[in-house]
Amino acid sequence: YRHWPAVEASAGEPRQAVLLFHRGHEHSGRIAHLVDELDLPEFEFFAWDARGHGQSPGERGDSPSFATSARDVQTFCDHIGATHQIDE
């Protein structure tokens, strides 16, 4: 995944994040422009690479099932929360 830290984080305020998800045949690099276009300097931005896309491991474009993809998204959200101290 790719990460853009908040530029104008408010002291004492909870950290907030925007998670970006690419389309089925894309990767996180193709949606990076949205960070600048959305112009939300107080938010952390994270762009996910699905299994087999971008910098993620796995056979290119492959996910064993929709349930696996859903679990991958939950794991990603849990990781972001724990690693970057962002509450749900």
XYZ file of N, CA, C and O in Angstrom:
352
model
N 0.839 -1.187 0.000
C 0.000 0.000 0.000
C 0.871 1.232 0.000
O 2.058 1.180 0.271
N 0.256 2.340 -0.323
C 0.952 3.630 -0.303
C 0.327 4.491 0.793
O -0.868 4.381 1.060
N 1.154 5.349 1.402
C 0.695 6.178 2.515
C 1.149 7.615 2.312
O 2.309 7.868 1.976
N 0.208 8.536 2.513
C 0.502 9.964 2.511
C 0.073 10.501 3.874
O -1.123 10.560 4.180
N 1.024 10.898 4.715
C 0.670 11.412 6.047
C -0.108 12.729 5.966
O -0.006 13.458 4.978
N -0.846 13.003 7.015
C -1.560 14.276 7.108
C -0.535 15.414 7.160
O 0.522 15.288 7.764
N -0.885 16.519 6.516
C -0.002 17.682 6.492
C -0.353 18.624 7.635
O 0.514 19.218 8.256
N -1.632 18.737 7.934
C -2.113 19.680 8.944
C -2.891 18.956 10.029
O -4.064 19.224 10.241
N -2.252 18.044 10.712
C -2.929 17.318 11.790
C -3.185 18.263 12.959
O -2.310 19.028 13.357
N -4.390 18.221 13.500
C -4.756 19.064 14.630
C -4.330 18.401 15.935
O -4.653 17.238 16.177
N -3.619 19.146 16.764
C -3.170 18.613 18.049
C -4.370 18.253 18.920
O -5.328 19.010 19.014
N -4.319 17.092 19.518
C -5.373 16.660 20.410
C -6.588 16.044 19.728
O -7.444 15.470 20.381
N -6.681 16.172 18.433
C -7.806 15.593 17.682
C -7.458 14.172 17.258
O -6.297 13.869 16.986
N -8.461 13.289 17.173
C -8.172 11.937 16.691
C -7.690 11.966 15.246
O -8.121 12.818 14.467
N -6.774 11.068 14.923
C -6.280 10.981 13.553
C -7.369 10.397 12.672
O -8.102 9.504 13.075
N -7.460 10.925 11.459
C -8.477 10.479 10.513
C -7.803 10.026 9.224
O -6.735 10.521 8.877
N -8.467 9.096 8.537
C -7.865 8.557 7.318
C -8.894 8.387 6.225
O -10.082 8.196 6.484
N -8.388 8.468 5.012
C -9.158 8.130 3.820
C -8.462 6.925 3.198
O -7.248 6.950 2.972
N -9.228 5.856 2.969
C -8.687 4.658 2.334
C -9.139 4.642 0.888
O -10.322 4.793 0.601
N -8.183 4.470 -0.009
C -8.476 4.439 -1.440
C -8.314 3.010 -1.954
O -7.323 2.344 -1.646
N -9.294 2.568 -2.735
C -9.279 1.225 -3.302
C -9.362 1.329 -4.815
O -10.221 2.027 -5.345
N -8.486 0.617 -5.493
C -8.458 0.660 -6.945
C -9.493 -0.281 -7.547
O -10.036 -1.159 -6.871
N -9.743 -0.111 -8.841
C -10.641 -1.005 -9.569
C -9.950 -2.347 -9.767
O -8.770 -2.494 -9.507
N -10.679 -3.315 -10.263
C -10.211 -4.688 -10.367
C -8.917 -4.898 -11.109
O -8.138 -5.772 -10.755
N -8.638 -4.131 -12.122
C -7.445 -4.361 -12.927
C -6.363 -3.300 -12.702
O -5.392 -3.255 -13.442
N -6.501 -2.472 -11.701
C -5.587 -1.353 -11.458
C -4.632 -1.654 -10.299
O -4.522 -2.788 -9.854
N -3.996 -0.615 -9.786
C -3.148 -0.691 -8.599
C -3.134 0.696 -7.955
O -3.619 1.671 -8.533
N -2.577 0.778 -6.755
C -2.644 2.026 -5.981
C -1.976 3.213 -6.668
O -2.384 4.351 -6.465
N -0.969 2.975 -7.471
C -0.293 4.072 -8.160
C -1.195 4.816 -9.121
O -1.007 6.008 -9.372
N -2.184 4.122 -9.645
C -3.083 4.736 -10.627
C -4.109 5.675 -9.986
O -4.769 6.435 -10.693
N -4.250 5.611 -8.661
C -5.218 6.494 -7.991
C -4.526 7.504 -7.073
O -5.190 8.263 -6.377
N -3.198 7.539 -7.116
C -2.434 8.442 -6.245
C -2.800 9.911 -6.468
O -2.766 10.709 -5.526
N -3.189 10.267 -7.673
C -3.539 11.657 -7.982
C -4.708 12.161 -7.135
O -4.864 13.363 -6.922
N -5.524 11.238 -6.622
C -6.683 11.646 -5.827
C -6.294 12.334 -4.521
O -7.036 13.164 -4.013
N -5.134 12.016 -3.995
C -4.686 12.648 -2.747
C -4.608 14.159 -2.936
O -5.141 14.923 -2.119
N -3.988 14.614 -4.002
C -3.898 16.054 -4.275
C -5.246 16.638 -4.692
O -5.614 17.733 -4.276
N -5.976 15.902 -5.496
C -7.251 16.412 -6.003
C -8.299 16.572 -4.901
O -9.097 17.503 -4.936
N -8.294 15.690 -3.918
C -9.277 15.800 -2.832
C -8.924 16.924 -1.863
O -9.789 17.463 -1.184
N -7.639 17.270 -1.777
C -7.179 18.411 -0.975
C -7.735 18.380 0.452
O -8.470 19.275 0.870
N -7.380 17.330 1.178
C -7.797 17.163 2.572
C -6.537 17.021 3.435
O -6.186 15.925 3.877
N -5.833 18.121 3.699
C -4.526 18.037 4.365
C -4.570 17.502 5.791
O -3.548 17.076 6.316
N -5.740 17.494 6.427
C -5.842 17.009 7.804
C -6.035 15.489 7.877
O -6.056 14.914 8.966
N -6.154 14.825 6.726
C -6.376 13.384 6.680
C -5.119 12.640 6.232
O -4.385 13.108 5.365
N -4.909 11.470 6.824
C -3.933 10.511 6.320
C -4.590 9.830 5.114
O -5.797 9.589 5.127
N -3.830 9.525 4.095
C -4.354 8.789 2.942
C -3.597 7.474 2.807
O -2.371 7.433 2.954
N -4.345 6.431 2.518
C -3.777 5.108 2.283
C -4.408 4.554 1.018
O -5.628 4.584 0.861
N -3.573 4.075 0.110
C -4.064 3.462 -1.127
C -3.644 1.994 -1.124
O -2.455 1.678 -1.047
N -4.604 1.123 -1.209
C -4.415 -0.318 -1.090
C -4.063 -0.942 -2.427
O -4.595 -0.553 -3.465
N -3.164 -1.913 -2.391
C -2.907 -2.776 -3.538
C -3.521 -4.132 -3.227
O -3.088 -4.816 -2.298
N -4.532 -4.520 -3.983
C -5.169 -5.819 -3.785
C -4.179 -6.944 -4.061
O -3.177 -6.756 -4.753
N -4.478 -8.086 -3.531
C -3.662 -9.286 -3.760
C -3.416 -9.455 -5.261
O -4.347 -9.417 -6.062
N -2.142 -9.592 -5.622
C -1.798 -9.784 -7.031
C -1.804 -8.513 -7.871
O -1.738 -8.571 -9.086
N -1.877 -7.343 -7.222
C -1.871 -6.067 -7.932
C -0.769 -5.184 -7.352
O -0.452 -5.260 -6.171
N -0.224 -4.306 -8.188
C 0.769 -3.337 -7.721
C 1.930 -4.011 -7.027
O 2.530 -4.939 -7.560
N 2.207 -3.584 -5.806
C 3.347 -4.103 -5.059
C 2.977 -5.265 -4.150
O 3.814 -5.745 -3.385
N 1.739 -5.731 -4.205
C 1.317 -6.857 -3.375
C 1.815 -8.170 -3.953
O 1.944 -8.318 -5.168
N 2.064 -9.137 -3.076
C 2.504 -10.441 -3.566
C 1.353 -11.214 -4.203
O 0.195 -10.813 -4.107
N 1.689 -12.301 -4.818
C 0.689 -13.171 -5.417
C 0.726 -13.120 -6.928
O 1.292 -12.202 -7.523
N 0.120 -14.134 -7.509
C 0.025 -14.186 -8.962
C -0.761 -12.971 -9.440
O -1.774 -12.592 -8.851
N -0.296 -12.322 -10.488
C -0.895 -11.082 -10.973
C -2.389 -11.226 -11.211
O -2.840 -12.126 -11.911
N -3.147 -10.347 -10.560
C -4.589 -10.279 -10.765
C -5.393 -11.384 -10.119
O -6.587 -11.485 -10.349
N -4.765 -12.200 -9.285
C -5.460 -13.372 -8.755
C -5.935 -13.160 -7.322
O -5.208 -12.666 -6.480
N -7.173 -13.535 -7.070
C -7.701 -13.667 -5.722
C -8.528 -14.941 -5.724
O -9.375 -15.120 -6.602
N -8.288 -15.823 -4.777
C -8.982 -17.114 -4.779
C -10.504 -17.013 -4.712
O -11.201 -17.851 -5.257
N -11.017 -15.966 -4.046
C -12.472 -15.844 -3.914
C -12.826 -14.441 -3.442
O -11.971 -13.694 -2.964
N -14.125 -14.117 -3.545
C -14.589 -12.832 -3.032
C -14.388 -12.766 -1.522
O -14.007 -11.725 -0.984
N -14.617 -13.874 -0.834
C -14.430 -13.912 0.628
C -12.977 -13.609 0.992
O -12.711 -12.897 1.972
N -12.033 -14.123 0.219
C -10.623 -13.830 0.460
C -10.350 -12.341 0.287
O -9.657 -11.727 1.103
N -10.899 -11.756 -0.751
C -10.720 -10.315 -0.978
C -11.320 -9.509 0.162
O -10.714 -8.533 0.618
N -12.488 -9.912 0.647
C -13.121 -9.209 1.774
C -12.260 -9.319 3.028
O -12.088 -8.330 3.758
N -11.695 -10.497 3.287
C -10.803 -10.664 4.439
C -9.540 -9.817 4.268
O -9.034 -9.250 5.238
N -9.029 -9.737 3.053
C -7.849 -8.907 2.790
C -8.130 -7.439 3.121
O -7.287 -6.757 3.708
N -9.303 -6.953 2.754
C -9.671 -5.563 3.057
C -9.750 -5.361 4.564
O -9.225 -4.376 5.099
N -10.364 -6.305 5.292
C -10.459 -6.193 6.755
C -9.073 -6.215 7.390
O -8.782 -5.424 8.291
N -8.209 -7.080 6.899
C -6.839 -7.156 7.419
C -6.102 -5.845 7.174
O -5.369 -5.353 8.040
N -6.286 -5.267 5.999
C -5.672 -3.979 5.670
C -6.169 -2.890 6.632
O -5.358 -2.139 7.192
N -7.468 -2.819 6.853
C -8.032 -1.819 7.767
C -7.502 -2.011 9.189
O -7.148 -1.037 9.866
N -7.437 -3.253 9.644
C -6.897 -3.542 10.978
C -5.436 -3.113 11.073
O -5.002 -2.542 12.075
N -4.675 -3.386 10.031
C -3.254 -3.014 10.009
C -3.089 -1.494 10.071
O -2.257 -0.994 10.841
N -3.852 -0.786 9.275
C -3.763 0.689 9.264
C -4.087 1.239 10.650
O -3.381 2.113 11.164
N -5.148 0.734 11.252
C -5.525 1.206 12.588
C -4.435 0.969 13.617
O -4.085 1.863 14.387
N -3.888 -0.244 13.624
C -2.886 -0.600 14.629
C -1.540 0.077 14.364
O -0.893 0.591 15.282
N -1.103 0.093 13.137
C 0.211 0.623 12.792
C 0.273 2.142 12.839
O 1.276 2.721 13.250
N -0.823 2.787 12.462
C -0.828 4.255 12.370
C -1.714 4.919 13.419
O -1.993 6.116 13.324
N -2.152 4.148 14.406
C -2.963 4.669 15.523
C -4.179 5.467 15.031
O -4.422 6.598 15.464
N -4.925 4.862 14.119
C -6.139 5.504 13.606
C -7.317 4.652 14.067
O -7.406 3.475 13.751
N -8.191 5.269 14.851
C -9.364 4.559 15.349
C -10.356 4.315 14.237
O -10.396 5.043 13.247
N -11.208 3.328 14.450
C -12.258 3.028 13.476
C -13.314 4.093 13.463
O -13.562 4.786 14.347
